[in-house]
XYZ file of C-alpha atoms in Angstrom:
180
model
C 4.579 -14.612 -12.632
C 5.602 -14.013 -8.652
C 4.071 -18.186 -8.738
C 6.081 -19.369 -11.927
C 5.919 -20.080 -15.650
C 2.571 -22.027 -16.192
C 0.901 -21.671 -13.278
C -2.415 -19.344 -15.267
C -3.024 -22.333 -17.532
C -2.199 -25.408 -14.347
C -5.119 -23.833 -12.409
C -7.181 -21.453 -13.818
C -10.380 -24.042 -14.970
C -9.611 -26.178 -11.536
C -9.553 -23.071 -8.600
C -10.572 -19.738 -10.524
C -13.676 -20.914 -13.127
C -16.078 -20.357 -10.667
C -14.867 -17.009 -8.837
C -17.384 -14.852 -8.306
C -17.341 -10.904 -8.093
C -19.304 -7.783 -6.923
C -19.326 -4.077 -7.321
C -19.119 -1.297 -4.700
C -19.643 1.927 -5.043
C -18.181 3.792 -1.620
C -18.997 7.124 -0.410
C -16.869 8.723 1.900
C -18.277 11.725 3.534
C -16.226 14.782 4.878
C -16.982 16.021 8.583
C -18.649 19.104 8.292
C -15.882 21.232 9.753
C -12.142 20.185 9.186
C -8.995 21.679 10.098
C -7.139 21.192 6.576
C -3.766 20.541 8.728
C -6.283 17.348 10.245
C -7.266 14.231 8.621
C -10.212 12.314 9.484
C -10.136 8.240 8.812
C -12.868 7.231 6.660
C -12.030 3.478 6.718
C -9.540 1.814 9.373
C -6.847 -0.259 8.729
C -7.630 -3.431 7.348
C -6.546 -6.324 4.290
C -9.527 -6.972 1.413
C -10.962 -10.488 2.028
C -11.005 -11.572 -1.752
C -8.818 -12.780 -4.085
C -8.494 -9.512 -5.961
C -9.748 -6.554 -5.639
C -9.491 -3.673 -8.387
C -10.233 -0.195 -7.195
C -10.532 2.755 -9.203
C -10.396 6.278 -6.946
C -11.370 9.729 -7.819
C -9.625 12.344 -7.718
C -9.826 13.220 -3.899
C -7.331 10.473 -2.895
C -6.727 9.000 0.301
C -6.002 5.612 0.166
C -3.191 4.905 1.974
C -0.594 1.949 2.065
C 0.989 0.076 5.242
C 4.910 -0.589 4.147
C 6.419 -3.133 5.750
C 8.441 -0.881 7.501
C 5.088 -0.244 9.243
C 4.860 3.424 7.484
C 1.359 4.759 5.622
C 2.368 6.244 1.987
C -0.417 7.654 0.040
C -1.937 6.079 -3.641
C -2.166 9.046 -5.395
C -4.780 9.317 -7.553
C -4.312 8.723 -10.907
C -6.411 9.692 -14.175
C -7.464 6.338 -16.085
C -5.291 3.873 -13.763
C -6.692 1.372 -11.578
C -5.388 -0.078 -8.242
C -5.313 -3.877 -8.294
C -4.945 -5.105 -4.120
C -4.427 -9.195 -3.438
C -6.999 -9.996 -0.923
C -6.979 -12.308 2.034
C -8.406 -15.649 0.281
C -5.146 -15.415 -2.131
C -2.808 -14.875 0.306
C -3.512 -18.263 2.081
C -4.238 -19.987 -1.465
C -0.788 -18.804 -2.905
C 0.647 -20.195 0.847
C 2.082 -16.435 1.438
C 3.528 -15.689 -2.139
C 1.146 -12.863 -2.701
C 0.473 -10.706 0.378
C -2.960 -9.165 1.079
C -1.920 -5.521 1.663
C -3.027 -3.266 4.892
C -4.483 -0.275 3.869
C -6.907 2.821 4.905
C -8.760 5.506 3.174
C -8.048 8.945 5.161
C -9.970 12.237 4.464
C -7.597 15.137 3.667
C -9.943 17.434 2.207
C -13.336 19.173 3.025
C -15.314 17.231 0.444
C -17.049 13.857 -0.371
C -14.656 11.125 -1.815
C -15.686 8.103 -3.930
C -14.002 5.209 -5.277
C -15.586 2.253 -6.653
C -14.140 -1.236 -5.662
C -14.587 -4.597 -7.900
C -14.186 -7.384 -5.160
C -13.371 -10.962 -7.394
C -13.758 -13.889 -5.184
C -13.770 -17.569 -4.773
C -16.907 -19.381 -4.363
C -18.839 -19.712 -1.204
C -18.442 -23.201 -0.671
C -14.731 -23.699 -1.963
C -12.248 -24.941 0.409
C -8.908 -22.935 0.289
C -5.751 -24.603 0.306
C -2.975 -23.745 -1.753
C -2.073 -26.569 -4.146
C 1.106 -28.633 -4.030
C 2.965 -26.996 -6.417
C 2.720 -23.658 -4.968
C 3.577 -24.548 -1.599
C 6.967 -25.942 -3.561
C 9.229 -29.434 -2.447
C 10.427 -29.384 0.747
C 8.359 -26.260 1.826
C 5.386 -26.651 4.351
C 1.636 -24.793 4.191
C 1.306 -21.543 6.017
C -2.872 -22.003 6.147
C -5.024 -25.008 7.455
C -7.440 -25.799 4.746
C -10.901 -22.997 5.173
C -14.156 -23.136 3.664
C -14.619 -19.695 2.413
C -17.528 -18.614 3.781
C -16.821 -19.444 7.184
C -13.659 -17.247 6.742
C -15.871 -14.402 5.581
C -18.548 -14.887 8.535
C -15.335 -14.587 10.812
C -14.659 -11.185 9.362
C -17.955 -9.808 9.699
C -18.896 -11.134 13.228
C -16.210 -9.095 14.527
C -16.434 -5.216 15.613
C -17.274 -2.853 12.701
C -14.678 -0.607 11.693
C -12.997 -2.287 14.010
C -10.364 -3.729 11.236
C -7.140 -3.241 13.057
C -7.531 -5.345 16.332
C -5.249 -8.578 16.957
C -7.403 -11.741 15.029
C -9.083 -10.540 12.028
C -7.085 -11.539 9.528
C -6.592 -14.625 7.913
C -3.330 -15.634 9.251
C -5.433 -15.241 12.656
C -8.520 -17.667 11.290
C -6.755 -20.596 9.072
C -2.525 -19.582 9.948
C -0.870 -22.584 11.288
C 0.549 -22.092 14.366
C 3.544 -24.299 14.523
C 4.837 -21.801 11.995
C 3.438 -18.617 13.052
């Protein structure tokens, strides 16, 4: 809807057909001993590099939210719901419509917390570039053409857990820089 009436049918068979997807099943394990007034981060800051990814939490919580005022807001946990994130890869193919969303997972409580993540993706080989009528008449593109892949091998050569540092997001790997 955020890209128009139409656009589902327009592209679906020509850029989505061949998405791929995989499971994860995360385990995030409490420090031993922990002040209940602390937290403890049990994933840095960082954007999802799929298309979509569809989380469901238990009831531990602890995913957290970057606003754009720059402020972390807890996703409270709730019964039967899912949390549906746009990821990095449709970010640049929507040229900046949809926005991959910072977020962390942060341990508030003394016990083991689990969510399990559904990561839906484009292709290996695709090239990413958002189509002609999504960048609009008169607008310009925000991304260079990417080959997937190499984004993804950009991502993962860089410092585990290290999410947060200047250059490991996609803006940093395909943005062009006329307009950043």
């Amino acid at each position: 809807m955020s890209l128009g009436e139409g656009f589902e049918k327009l592209f679906y068979d020509s850029q989505f057909k061949k998405c791929e997807g995989y499971l994860r099943i995360n385990n995030y394990t409490s420090p031993e001993i922990m002040d209940l007034e602390d937290h403890v981060e049990g994933l840095g800051m960082h954007t999802d590099m799929s298309c979509i990814t569809i989380l469901y939490q238990d009831e531990i919580g602890g995913l957290q939210v970057k606003t754009h005022e720059g402020k972390w807001i807890d996703i409270s946990p709730s019964e039967g719901s899912l949390v549906v994130n746009i990821g990095d890869m449709m970010q640049a193919w929507s040229n900046d419509k949809l926005r991959s969303s910072e977020h962390r997972v942060i341990l508030k409580q003394p016990v083991n917390r689990f969510s399990l993540a559904f990561f839906w993706c484009f292709e290996d080989e695709k090239v990413i570039m958002a189509p002609n009528e999504v960048v609009g008449d008169g607008n310009k593109r925000v991304y260079d053409p990417f080959v997937c892949k190499d984004y993804v091998k950009f991502r993962e050569n860089n410092q585990r857990g290290r999410f947060e540092k200047v250059g490991y997001t996609v803006r940093d790997f395909a943005g062009i820089k006329s307009q950043l």
